[in-house]
GROMACS .gro file of C-alpha atoms in nm:
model
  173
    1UNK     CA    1   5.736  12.335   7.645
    2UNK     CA    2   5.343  12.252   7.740
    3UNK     CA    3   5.497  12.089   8.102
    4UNK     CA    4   5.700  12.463   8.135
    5UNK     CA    5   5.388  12.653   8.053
    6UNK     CA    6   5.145  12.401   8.275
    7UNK     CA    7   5.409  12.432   8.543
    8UNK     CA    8   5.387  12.824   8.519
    9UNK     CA    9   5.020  12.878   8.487
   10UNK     CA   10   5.000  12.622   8.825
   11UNK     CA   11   5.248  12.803   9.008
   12UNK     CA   12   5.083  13.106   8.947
   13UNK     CA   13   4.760  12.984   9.044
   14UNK     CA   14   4.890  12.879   9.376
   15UNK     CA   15   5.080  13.222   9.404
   16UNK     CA   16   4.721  13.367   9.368
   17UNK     CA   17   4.517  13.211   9.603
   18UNK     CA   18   4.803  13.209   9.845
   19UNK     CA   19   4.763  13.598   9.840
   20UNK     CA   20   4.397  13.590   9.863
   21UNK     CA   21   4.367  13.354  10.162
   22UNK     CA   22   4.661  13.589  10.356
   23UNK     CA   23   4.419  13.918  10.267
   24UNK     CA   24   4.134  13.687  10.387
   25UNK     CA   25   4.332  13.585  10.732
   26UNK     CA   26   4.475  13.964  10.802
   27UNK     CA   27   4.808  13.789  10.752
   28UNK     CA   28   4.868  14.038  10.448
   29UNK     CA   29   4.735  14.342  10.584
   30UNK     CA   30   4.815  14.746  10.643
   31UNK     CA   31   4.760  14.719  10.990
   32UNK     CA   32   5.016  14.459  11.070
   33UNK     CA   33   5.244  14.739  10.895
   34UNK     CA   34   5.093  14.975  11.125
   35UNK     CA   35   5.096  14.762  11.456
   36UNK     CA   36   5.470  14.694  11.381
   37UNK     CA   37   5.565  15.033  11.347
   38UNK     CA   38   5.385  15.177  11.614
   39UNK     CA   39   5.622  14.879  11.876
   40UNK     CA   40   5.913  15.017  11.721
   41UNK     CA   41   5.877  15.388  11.780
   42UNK     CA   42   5.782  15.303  12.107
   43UNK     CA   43   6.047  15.025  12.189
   44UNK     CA   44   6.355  15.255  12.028
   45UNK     CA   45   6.298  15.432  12.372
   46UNK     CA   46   6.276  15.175  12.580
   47UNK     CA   47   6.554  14.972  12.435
   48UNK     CA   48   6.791  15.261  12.479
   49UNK     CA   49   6.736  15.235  12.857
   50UNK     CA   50   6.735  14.853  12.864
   51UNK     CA   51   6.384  14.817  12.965
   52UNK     CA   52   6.173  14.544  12.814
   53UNK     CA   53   5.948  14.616  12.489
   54UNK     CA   54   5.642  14.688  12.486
   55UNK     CA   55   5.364  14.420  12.338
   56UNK     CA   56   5.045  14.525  12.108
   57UNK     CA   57   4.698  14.495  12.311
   58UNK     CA   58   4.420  14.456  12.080
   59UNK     CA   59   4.229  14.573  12.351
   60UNK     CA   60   4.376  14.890  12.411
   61UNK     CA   61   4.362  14.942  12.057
   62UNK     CA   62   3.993  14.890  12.058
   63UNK     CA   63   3.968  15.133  12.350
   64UNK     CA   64   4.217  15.398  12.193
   65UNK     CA   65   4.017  15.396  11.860
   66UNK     CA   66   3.688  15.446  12.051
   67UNK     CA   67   3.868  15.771  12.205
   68UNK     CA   68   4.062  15.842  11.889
   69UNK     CA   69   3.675  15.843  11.678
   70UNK     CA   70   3.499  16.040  11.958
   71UNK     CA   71   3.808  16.313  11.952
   72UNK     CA   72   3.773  16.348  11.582
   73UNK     CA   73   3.428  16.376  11.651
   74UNK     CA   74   3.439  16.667  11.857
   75UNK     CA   75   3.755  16.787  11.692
   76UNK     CA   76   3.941  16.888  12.029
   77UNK     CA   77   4.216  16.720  12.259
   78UNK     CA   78   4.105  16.584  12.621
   79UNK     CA   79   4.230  16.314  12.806
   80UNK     CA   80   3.989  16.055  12.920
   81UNK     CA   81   3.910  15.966  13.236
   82UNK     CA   82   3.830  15.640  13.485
   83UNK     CA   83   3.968  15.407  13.249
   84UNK     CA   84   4.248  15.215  13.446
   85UNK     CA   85   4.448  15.272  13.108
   86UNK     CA   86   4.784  15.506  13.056
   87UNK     CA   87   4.701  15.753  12.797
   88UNK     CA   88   4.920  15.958  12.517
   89UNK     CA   89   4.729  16.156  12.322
   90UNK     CA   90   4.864  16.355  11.948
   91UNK     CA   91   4.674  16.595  11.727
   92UNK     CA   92   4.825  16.698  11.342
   93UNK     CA   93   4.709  16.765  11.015
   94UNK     CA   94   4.596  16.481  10.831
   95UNK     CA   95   4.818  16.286  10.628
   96UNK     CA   96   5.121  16.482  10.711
   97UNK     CA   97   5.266  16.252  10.980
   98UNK     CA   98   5.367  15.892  11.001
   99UNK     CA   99   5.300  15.698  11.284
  100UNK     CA  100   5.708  15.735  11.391
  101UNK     CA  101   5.663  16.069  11.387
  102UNK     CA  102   5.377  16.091  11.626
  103UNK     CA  103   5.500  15.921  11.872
  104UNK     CA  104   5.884  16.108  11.824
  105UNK     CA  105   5.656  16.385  11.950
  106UNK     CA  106   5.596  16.234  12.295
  107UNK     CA  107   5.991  16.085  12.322
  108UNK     CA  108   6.107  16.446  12.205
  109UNK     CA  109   6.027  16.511  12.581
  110UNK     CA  110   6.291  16.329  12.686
  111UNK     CA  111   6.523  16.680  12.641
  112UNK     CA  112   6.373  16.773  12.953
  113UNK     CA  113   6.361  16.439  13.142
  114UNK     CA  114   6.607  16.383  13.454
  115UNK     CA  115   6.547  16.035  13.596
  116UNK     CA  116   6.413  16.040  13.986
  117UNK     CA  117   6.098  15.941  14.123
  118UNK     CA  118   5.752  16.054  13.968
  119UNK     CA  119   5.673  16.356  13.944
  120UNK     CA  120   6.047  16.471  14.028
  121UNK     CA  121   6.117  16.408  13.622
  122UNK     CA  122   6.154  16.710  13.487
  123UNK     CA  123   6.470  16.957  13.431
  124UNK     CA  124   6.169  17.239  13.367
  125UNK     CA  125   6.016  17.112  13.749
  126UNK     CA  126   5.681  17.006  13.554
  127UNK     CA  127   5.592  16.694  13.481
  128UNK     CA  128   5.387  16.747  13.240
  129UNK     CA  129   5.680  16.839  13.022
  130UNK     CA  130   5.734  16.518  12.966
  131UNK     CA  131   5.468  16.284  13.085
  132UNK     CA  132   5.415  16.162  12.728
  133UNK     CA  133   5.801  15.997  12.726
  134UNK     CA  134   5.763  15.883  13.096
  135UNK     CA  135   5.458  15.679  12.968
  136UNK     CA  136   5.636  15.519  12.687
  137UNK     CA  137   5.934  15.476  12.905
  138UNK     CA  138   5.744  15.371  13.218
  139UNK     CA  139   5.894  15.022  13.353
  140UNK     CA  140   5.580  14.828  13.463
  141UNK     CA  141   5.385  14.935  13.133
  142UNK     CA  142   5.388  14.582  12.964
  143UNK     CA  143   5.123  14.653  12.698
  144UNK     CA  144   5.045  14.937  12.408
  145UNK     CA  145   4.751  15.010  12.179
  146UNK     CA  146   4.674  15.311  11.957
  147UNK     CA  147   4.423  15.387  11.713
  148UNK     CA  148   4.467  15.707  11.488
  149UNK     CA  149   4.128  15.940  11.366
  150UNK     CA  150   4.037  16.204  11.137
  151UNK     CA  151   3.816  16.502  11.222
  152UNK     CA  152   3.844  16.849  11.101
  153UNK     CA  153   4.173  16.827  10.867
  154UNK     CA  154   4.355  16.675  11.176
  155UNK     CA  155   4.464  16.283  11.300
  156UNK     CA  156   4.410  16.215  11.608
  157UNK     CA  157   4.588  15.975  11.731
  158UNK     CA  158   4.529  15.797  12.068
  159UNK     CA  159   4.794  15.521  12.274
  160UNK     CA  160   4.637  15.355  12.553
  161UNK     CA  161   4.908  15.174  12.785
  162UNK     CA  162   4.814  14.863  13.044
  163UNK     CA  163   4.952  14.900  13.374
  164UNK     CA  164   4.953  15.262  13.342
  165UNK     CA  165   5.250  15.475  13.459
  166UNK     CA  166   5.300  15.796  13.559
  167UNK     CA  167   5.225  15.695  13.926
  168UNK     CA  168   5.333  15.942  14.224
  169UNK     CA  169   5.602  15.814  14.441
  170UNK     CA  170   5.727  15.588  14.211
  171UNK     CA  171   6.040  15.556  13.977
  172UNK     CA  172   6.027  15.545  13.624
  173UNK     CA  173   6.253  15.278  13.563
   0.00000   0.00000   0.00000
């Protein structure tokens, strides 16, 4: 019975600082949650048109969440500019919204996209109707990284994309 008990108590001890060491790493962590299912609301769009997934950037993360804090700063939308970066920008109430969700918003365009070559996209003639999806979608964008902010009872939530899309002349995918 004492070698059952010692053999629990060890275990458990083991268990324990196993946890602590993955919280210590980031191996155990909210944003790996996060990172994950920000790729797969992204990718479920991409995959559907056999174009390759996207891959996290921790450095257009870092650059989103320096948008995503000033935008919660000023508590208003505005895309950025000179950056080199592809940019999807969401605003919502805070807390309502998962991450899914957010980015749903920007493939919900894809009602009104008709495949051709940029900006000839759109079954409403404007681009803009839907150059949130043809930035997820985009062929040559390799690389995602978003960063969500609070400000005023809303989330803002910022993607930053590396090469960029939305490029005149050119075909989506």
């Amino acid at each position: 019975m004492k070698k059952i008990l010692f053999s629990v108590i060890l275990i458990t001890a083991v268990m324990i600082m196993n946890v602590f060491s993955e919280v210590k790493t980031g191996r155990l962590n909210t944003q790996d949650a996060a990172i994950a299912e920000i790729l797969n609301a992204h990718n479920k769009y991409r995959t559907a048109l056999d174009i390759p997934p996207l891959k996290w950037s921790d450095k257009l993360a870092k650059d989103a969440n320096a948008w995503a804090d000033r935008l919660a700063d000023e508590r208003r939308m505005y895309h950025s500019s000179g950056t080199g970066e592809g940019e999807n920008l969401w605003m919502g109430t805070s807390g309502y919204y998962s991450l899914t969700q957010m980015v749903d918003a920007w493939g919900g365009e894809k009602r009104y996209y008709k495949n051709g070559t940029f900006p000839d996209v759109s079954t409403s003639g404007n681009w803009s109707d839907v150059g949130h999806y043809t930035q997820v979608i985009w062929r040559n964008t390799a690389e995602v990284g978003c960063a969500k902010s609070t400000g005023g009872g809303n989330d803002f939530f910022v993607c930053r994309y590396s090469p960029q899309g939305n490029y005149i002349g050119q075909k989506v995918y």
